[in-house]
Tab-separated table of C-alpha atoms and ligand atoms in Angstrom:
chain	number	residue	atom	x	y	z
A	1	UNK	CA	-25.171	3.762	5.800
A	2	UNK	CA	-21.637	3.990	5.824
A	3	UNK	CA	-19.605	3.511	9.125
A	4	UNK	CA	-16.309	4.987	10.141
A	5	UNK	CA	-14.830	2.022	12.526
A	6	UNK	CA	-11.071	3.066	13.242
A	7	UNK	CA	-10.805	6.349	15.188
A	8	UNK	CA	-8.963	4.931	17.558
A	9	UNK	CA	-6.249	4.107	15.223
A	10	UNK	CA	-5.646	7.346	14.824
A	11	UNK	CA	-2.142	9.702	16.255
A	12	UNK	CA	-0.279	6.512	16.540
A	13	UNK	CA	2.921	7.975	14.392
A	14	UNK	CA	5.827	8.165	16.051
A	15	UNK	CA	7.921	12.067	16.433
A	16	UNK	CA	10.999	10.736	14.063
A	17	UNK	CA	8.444	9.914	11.030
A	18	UNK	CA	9.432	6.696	9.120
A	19	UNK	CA	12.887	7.135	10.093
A	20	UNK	CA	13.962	4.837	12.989
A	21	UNK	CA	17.597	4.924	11.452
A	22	UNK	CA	19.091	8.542	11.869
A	23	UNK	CA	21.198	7.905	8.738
A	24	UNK	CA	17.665	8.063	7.031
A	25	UNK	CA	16.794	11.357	7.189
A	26	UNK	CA	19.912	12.979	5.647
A	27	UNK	CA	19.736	16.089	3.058
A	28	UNK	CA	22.215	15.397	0.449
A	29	UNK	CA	19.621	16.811	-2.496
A	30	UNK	CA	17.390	19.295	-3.151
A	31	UNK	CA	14.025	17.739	-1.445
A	32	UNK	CA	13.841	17.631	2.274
A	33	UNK	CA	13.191	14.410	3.947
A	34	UNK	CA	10.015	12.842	3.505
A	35	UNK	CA	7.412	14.125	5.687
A	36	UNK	CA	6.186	10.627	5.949
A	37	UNK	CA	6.217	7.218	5.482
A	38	UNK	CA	3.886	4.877	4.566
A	39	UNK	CA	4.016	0.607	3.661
A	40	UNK	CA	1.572	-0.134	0.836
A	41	UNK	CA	0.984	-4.133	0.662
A	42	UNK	CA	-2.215	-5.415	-0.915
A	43	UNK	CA	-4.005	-9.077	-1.945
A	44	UNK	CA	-2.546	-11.586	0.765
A	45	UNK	CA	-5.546	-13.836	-0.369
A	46	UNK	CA	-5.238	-16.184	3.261
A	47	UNK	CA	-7.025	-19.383	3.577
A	48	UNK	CA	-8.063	-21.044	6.567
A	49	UNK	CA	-6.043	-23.601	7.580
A	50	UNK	CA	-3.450	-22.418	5.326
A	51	UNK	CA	-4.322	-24.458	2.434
A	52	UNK	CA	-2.722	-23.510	-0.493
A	53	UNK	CA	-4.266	-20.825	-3.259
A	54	UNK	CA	-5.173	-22.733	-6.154
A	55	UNK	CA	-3.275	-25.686	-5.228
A	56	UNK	CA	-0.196	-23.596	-5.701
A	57	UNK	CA	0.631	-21.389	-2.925
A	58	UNK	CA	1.424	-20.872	0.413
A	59	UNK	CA	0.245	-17.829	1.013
A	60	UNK	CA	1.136	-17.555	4.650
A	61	UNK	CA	4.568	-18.127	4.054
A	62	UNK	CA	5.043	-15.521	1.354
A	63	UNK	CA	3.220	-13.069	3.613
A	64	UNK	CA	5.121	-13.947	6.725
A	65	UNK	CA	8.200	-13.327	4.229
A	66	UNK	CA	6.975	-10.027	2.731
A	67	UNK	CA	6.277	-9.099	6.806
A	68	UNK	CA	9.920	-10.034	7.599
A	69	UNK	CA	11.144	-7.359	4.445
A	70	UNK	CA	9.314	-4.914	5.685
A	71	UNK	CA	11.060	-5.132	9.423
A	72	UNK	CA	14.503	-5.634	7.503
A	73	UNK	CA	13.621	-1.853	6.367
A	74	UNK	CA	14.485	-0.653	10.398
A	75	UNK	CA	11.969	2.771	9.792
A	76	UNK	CA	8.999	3.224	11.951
A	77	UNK	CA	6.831	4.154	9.427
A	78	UNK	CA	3.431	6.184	9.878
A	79	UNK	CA	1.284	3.243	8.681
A	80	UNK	CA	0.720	0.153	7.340
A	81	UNK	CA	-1.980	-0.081	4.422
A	82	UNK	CA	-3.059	-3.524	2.979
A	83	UNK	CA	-5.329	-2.554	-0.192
A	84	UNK	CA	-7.867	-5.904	-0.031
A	85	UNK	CA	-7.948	-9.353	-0.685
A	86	UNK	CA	-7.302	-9.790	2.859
A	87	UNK	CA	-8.495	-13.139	2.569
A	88	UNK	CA	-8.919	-15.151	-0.450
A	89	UNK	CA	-12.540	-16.468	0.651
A	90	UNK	CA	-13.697	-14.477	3.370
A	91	UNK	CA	-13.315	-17.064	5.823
A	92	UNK	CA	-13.282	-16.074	9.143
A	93	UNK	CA	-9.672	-18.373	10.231
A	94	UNK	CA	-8.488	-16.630	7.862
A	95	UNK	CA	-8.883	-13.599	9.041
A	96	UNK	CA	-7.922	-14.232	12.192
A	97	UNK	CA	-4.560	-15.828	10.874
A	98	UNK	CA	-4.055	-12.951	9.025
A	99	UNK	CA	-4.680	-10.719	12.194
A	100	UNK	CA	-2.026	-12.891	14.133
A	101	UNK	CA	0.365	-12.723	11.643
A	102	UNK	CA	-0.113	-8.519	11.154
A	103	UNK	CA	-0.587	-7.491	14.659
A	104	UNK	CA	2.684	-8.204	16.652
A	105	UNK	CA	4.606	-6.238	13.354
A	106	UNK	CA	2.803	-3.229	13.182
A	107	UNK	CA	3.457	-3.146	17.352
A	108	UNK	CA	6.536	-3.524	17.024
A	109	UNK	CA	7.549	-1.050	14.539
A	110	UNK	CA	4.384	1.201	16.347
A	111	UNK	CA	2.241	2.006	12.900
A	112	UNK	CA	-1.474	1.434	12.678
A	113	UNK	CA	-3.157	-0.813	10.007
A	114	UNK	CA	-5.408	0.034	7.867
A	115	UNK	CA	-7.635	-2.524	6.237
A	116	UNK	CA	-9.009	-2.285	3.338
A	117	UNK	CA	-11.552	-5.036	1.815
A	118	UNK	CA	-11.202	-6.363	-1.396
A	119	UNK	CA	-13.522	-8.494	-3.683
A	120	UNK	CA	-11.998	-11.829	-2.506
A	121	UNK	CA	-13.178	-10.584	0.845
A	122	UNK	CA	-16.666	-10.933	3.192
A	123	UNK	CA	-17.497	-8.256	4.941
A	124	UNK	CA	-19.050	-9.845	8.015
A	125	UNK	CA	-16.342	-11.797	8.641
A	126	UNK	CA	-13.754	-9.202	8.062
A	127	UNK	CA	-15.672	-6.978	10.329
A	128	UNK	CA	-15.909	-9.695	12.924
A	129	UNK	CA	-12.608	-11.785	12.981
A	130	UNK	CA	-10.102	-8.922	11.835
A	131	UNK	CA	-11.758	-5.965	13.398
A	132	UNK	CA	-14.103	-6.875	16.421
A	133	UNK	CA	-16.982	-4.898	14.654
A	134	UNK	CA	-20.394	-5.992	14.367
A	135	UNK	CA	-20.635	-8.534	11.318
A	136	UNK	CA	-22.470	-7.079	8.732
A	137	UNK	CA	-22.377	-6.076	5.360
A	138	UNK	CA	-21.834	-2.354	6.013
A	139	UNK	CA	-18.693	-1.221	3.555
A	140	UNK	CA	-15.817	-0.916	5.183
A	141	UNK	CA	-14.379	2.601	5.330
A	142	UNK	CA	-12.675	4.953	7.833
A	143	UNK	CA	-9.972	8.116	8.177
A	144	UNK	CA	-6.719	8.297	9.617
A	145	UNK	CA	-5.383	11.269	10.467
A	146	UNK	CA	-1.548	10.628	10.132
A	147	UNK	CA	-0.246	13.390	11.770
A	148	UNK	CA	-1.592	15.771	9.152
A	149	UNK	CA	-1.718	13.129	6.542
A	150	UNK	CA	-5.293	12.187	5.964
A	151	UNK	CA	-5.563	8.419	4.789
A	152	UNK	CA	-9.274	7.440	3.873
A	153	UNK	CA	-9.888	4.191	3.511
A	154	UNK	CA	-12.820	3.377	1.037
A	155	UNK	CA	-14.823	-0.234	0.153
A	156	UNK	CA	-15.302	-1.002	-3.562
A	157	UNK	CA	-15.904	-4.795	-2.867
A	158	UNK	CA	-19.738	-5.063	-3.896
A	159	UNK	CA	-21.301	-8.472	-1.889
A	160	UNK	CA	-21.607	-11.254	-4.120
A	161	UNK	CA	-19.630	-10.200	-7.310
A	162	UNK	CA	-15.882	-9.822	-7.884
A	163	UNK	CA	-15.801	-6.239	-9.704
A	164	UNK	CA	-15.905	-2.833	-8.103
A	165	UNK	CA	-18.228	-0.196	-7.404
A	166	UNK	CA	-19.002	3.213	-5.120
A	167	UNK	CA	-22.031	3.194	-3.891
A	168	UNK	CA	-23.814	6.865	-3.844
A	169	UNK	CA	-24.125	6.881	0.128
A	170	UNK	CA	-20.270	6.199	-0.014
A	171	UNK	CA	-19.229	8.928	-2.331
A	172	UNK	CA	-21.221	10.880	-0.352
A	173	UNK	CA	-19.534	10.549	2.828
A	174	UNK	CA	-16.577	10.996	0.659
A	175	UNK	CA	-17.099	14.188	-0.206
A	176	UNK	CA	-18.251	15.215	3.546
A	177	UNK	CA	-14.783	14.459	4.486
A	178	UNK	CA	-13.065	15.754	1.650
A	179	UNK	CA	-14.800	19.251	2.212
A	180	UNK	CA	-12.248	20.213	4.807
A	181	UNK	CA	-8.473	20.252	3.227
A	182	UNK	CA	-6.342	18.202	5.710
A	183	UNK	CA	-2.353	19.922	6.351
A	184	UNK	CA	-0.746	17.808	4.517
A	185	UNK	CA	-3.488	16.222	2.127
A	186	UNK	CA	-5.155	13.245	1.678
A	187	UNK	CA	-4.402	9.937	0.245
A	188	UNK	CA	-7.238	7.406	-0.957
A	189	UNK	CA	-6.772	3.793	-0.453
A	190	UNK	CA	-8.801	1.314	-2.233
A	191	UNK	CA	-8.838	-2.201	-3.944
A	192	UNK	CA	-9.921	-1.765	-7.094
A	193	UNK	CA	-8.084	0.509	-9.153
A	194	UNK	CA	-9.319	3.481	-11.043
A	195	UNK	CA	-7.213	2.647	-14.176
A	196	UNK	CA	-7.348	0.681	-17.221
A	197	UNK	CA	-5.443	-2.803	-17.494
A	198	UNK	CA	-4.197	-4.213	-20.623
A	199	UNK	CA	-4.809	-7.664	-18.763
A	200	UNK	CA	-7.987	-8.077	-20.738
A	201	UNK	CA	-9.511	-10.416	-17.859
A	202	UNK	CA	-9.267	-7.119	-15.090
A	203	UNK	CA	-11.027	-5.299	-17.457
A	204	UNK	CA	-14.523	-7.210	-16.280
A	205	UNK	CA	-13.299	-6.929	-12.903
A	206	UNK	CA	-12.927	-3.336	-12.963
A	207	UNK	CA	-14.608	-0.308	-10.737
A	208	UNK	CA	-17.399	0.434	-12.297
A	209	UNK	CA	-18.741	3.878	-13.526
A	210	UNK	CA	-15.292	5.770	-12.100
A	211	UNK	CA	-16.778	9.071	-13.514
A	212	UNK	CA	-18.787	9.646	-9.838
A	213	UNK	CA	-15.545	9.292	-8.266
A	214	UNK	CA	-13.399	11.613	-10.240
A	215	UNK	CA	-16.740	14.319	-9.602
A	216	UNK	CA	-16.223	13.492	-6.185
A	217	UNK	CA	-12.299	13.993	-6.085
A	218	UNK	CA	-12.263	16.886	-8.426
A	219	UNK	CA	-10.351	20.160	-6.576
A	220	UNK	CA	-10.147	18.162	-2.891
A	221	UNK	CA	-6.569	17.672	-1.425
A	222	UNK	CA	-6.288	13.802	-2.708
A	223	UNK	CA	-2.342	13.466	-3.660
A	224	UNK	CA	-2.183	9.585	-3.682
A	225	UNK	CA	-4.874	6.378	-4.474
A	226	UNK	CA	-3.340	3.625	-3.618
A	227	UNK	CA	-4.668	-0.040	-4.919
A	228	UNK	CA	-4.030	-3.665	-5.282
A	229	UNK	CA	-6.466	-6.349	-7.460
A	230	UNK	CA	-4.274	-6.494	-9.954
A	231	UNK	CA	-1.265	-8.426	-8.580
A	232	UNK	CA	1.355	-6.979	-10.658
A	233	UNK	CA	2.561	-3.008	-10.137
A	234	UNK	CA	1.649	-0.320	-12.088
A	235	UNK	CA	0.903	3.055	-11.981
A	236	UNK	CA	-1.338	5.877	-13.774
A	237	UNK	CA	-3.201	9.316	-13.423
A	238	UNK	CA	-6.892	9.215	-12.275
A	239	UNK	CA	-8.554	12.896	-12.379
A	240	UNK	CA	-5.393	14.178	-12.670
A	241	UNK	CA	-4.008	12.231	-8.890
A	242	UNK	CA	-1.117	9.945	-9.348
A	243	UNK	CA	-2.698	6.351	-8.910
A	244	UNK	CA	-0.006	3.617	-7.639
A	245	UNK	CA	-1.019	-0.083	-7.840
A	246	UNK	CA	1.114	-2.993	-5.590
A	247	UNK	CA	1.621	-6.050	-6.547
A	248	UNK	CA	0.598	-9.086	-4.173
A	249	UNK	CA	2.033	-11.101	-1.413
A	250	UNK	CA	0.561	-14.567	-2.224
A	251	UNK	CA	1.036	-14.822	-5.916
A	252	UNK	CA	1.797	-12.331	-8.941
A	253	UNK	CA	0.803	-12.054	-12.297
A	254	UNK	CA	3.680	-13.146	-14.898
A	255	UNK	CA	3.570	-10.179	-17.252
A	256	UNK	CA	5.984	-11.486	-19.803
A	257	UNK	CA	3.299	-13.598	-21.360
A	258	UNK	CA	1.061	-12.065	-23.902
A	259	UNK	CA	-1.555	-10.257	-22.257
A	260	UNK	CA	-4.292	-12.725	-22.925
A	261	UNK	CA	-1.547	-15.420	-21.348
A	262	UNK	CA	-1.097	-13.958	-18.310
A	263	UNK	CA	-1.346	-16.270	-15.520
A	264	UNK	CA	-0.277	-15.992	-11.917
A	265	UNK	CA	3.039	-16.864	-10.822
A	266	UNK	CA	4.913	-17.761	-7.015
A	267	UNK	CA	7.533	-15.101	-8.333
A	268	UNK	CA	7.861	-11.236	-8.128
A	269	UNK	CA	6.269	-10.489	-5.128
A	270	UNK	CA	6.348	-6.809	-3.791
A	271	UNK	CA	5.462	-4.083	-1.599
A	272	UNK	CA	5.716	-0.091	-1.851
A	273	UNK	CA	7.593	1.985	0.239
A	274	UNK	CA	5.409	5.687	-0.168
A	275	UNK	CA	7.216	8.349	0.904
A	276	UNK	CA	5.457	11.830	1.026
A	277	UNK	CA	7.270	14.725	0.767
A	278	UNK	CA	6.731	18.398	0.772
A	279	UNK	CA	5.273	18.359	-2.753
A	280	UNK	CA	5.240	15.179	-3.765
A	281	UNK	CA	4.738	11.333	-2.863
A	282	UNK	CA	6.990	8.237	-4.374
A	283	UNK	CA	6.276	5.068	-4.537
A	284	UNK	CA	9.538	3.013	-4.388
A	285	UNK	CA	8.377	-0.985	-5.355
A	286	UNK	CA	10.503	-3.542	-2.671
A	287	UNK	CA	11.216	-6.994	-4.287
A	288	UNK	CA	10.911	-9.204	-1.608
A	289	UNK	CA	13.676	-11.632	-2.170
A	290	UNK	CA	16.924	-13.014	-1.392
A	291	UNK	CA	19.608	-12.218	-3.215
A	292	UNK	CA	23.549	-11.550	-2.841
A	293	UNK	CA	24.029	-7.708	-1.909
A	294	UNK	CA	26.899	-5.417	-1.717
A	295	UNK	CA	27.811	-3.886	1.699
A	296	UNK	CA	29.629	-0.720	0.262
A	297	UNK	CA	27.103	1.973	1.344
A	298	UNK	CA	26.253	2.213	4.782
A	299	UNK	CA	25.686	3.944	8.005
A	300	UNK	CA	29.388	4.441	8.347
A	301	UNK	CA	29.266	6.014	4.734
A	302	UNK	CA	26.352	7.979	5.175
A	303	UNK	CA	27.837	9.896	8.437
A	304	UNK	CA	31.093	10.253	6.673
A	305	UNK	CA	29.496	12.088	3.810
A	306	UNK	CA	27.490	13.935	5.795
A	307	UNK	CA	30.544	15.505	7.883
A	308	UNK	CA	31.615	17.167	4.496
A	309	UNK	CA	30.348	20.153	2.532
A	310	UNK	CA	28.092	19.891	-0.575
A	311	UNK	CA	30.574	20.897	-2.696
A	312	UNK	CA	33.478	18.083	-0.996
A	313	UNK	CA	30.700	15.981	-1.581
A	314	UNK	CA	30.214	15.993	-5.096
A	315	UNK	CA	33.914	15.843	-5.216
A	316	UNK	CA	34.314	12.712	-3.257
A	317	UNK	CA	31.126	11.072	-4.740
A	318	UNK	CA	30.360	12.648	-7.924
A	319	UNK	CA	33.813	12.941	-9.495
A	320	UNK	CA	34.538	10.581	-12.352
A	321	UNK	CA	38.069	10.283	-12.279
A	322	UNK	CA	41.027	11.442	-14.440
A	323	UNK	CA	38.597	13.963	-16.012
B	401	FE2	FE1	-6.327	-10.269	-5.363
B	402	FE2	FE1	-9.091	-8.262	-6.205
């Protein structure tokens, strides 16, 4: 039986979608503002006690600075989605750690979270110490309806091993939900993703038997899967729908080793900004990092641009000079 726990995260988008900045939501281009706006963060692997993954990182810390990127980005965006690995052992400290550290950001920039549980996770606990569910081994799904935007969360952990699957009862409610189109479509957020990996190691961990799920998928209103597992982004099609992978916040995989060399790395970690437009969705990767930036755009520039005409525009920005 599959179980829809998070109703009542539901309506919680702000009127000014994903733009708390009014700079933000400027038409310079052809494509109207994005309709809205989602943060896509995946595998934050916690341990209790905060010991370190693998002797070798400090997870909380590179969470709690991939948390304070995503509040440098000033938008109130329509939701936060962590794609699994919530915990790196299912413990249930960790969970709550993780809850602690989550929580007070998404109030503060007034987004729901959406969960998602990844191999590296255990259900009862998640269900217990991140959720305040009942702790069993129920998958862990549910649907957010994003003011129009339909975001269903779906559970490919399977209990005991570290690969993925669908379940027939899941699929099933799948495709219940799926039967009615949602305004402005639906995007699928998992943890294991339906692509291949030339990471030859993620190719025992993959979701099994992905066929079902493309039958499932085939002619609904999905637009987006979003995934994580594979610490490193990437991106693909699945059935045709634009698949878009995030890297981690703990650790990330150091891709400029041989494939059968890859190894995990304290380096490179990232999140996606999604934006969803009118007729399409972008997935924009944010390093989190510090690094020496220019100051040349800004506010200021953006309303003096915006106080001119397309065509002084292209003039005063487009131009090359002494052509
Ligand atoms: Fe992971
Ligand atoms: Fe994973």
């Amino acid at each position: 039986m599959v179980v829809t726990p998070s109703p009542d995260a539901v309506g919680a988008s702000p009127a000014a979608s994903g733009h708390a900045h009014p700079a933000a939501s400027v038409q310079f281009g052809q494509y109207r503002p994005a309709r809205r706006t989602i943060l896509h963060l995946s595998d934050t692997h916690l341990l209790a006690a905060n010991r370190p993954l693998g002797g070798r990182y400090d997870t909380a810390a590179n969470l709690e600075r991939t948390l304070e990127a995503v509040e440098r980005l000033a938008i109130r965006p329509d939701a936060l989605v962590f794609t699994g690995d919530l915990t790196d052992l299912g413990e249930p400290d960790a969970y709550t750690a993780l809850k602690a550290a989550v929580e007070p950001v998404a109030e503060r920039l007034g987004a729901p979270v959406v969960w998602v549980a990844g191999n590296h996770d255990e259900r009862p606990a998640l269900r217990r110490d991140l959720l305040g569910l009942s702790a069993t081994e129920e998958p862990l799904t549910g649907v957010w309806d994003l003011d129009g935007l339909r975001l269903v969360a779906l559970d490919t952990s399977v209990p005991g091993w570290h690969h993925g699957d669908l379940d027939a009862a899941q699929l099933d409610w799948l495709r219940g939900i799926l039967s009615t189109p949602a305004p402005l479509g639906t995007i699928l957020a998992l943890h294991h993703p339906p692509l291949p990996s030339h990471v030859p190691f993620f190719d025992i961990l993959e979701l099994r038997d992905q066929r079902r799920l493309a039958d499932v998928i085939a002619g609904a209103d999905v637009r987006a899967i979003l995934a994580g597992h594979l610490h490193y982004s990437t991106s693909g099609t699945f059935a045709g729908i634009p698949v878009s992978v995030a890297a981690a916040t703990c650790y990330t995989m150091n891709l400029t080793r041989p494939a059968v060399e890859v190894n995990g790395m304290d380096a490179g970690q990232s999140f996606h900004l999604v934006h969803v437009y009118d007729d399409t969705i972008t997935h924009a990767v944010v390093p989190v990092l510090d690094a020496p930036t220019g100051d040349y755009f800004s506010a200021e520039w953006v309303e003096r641009m915006s106080r001119l005409t397309p065509e002084e525009r292209l003039e005063a920005f487009s131009r090359k000079p002494g052509r």
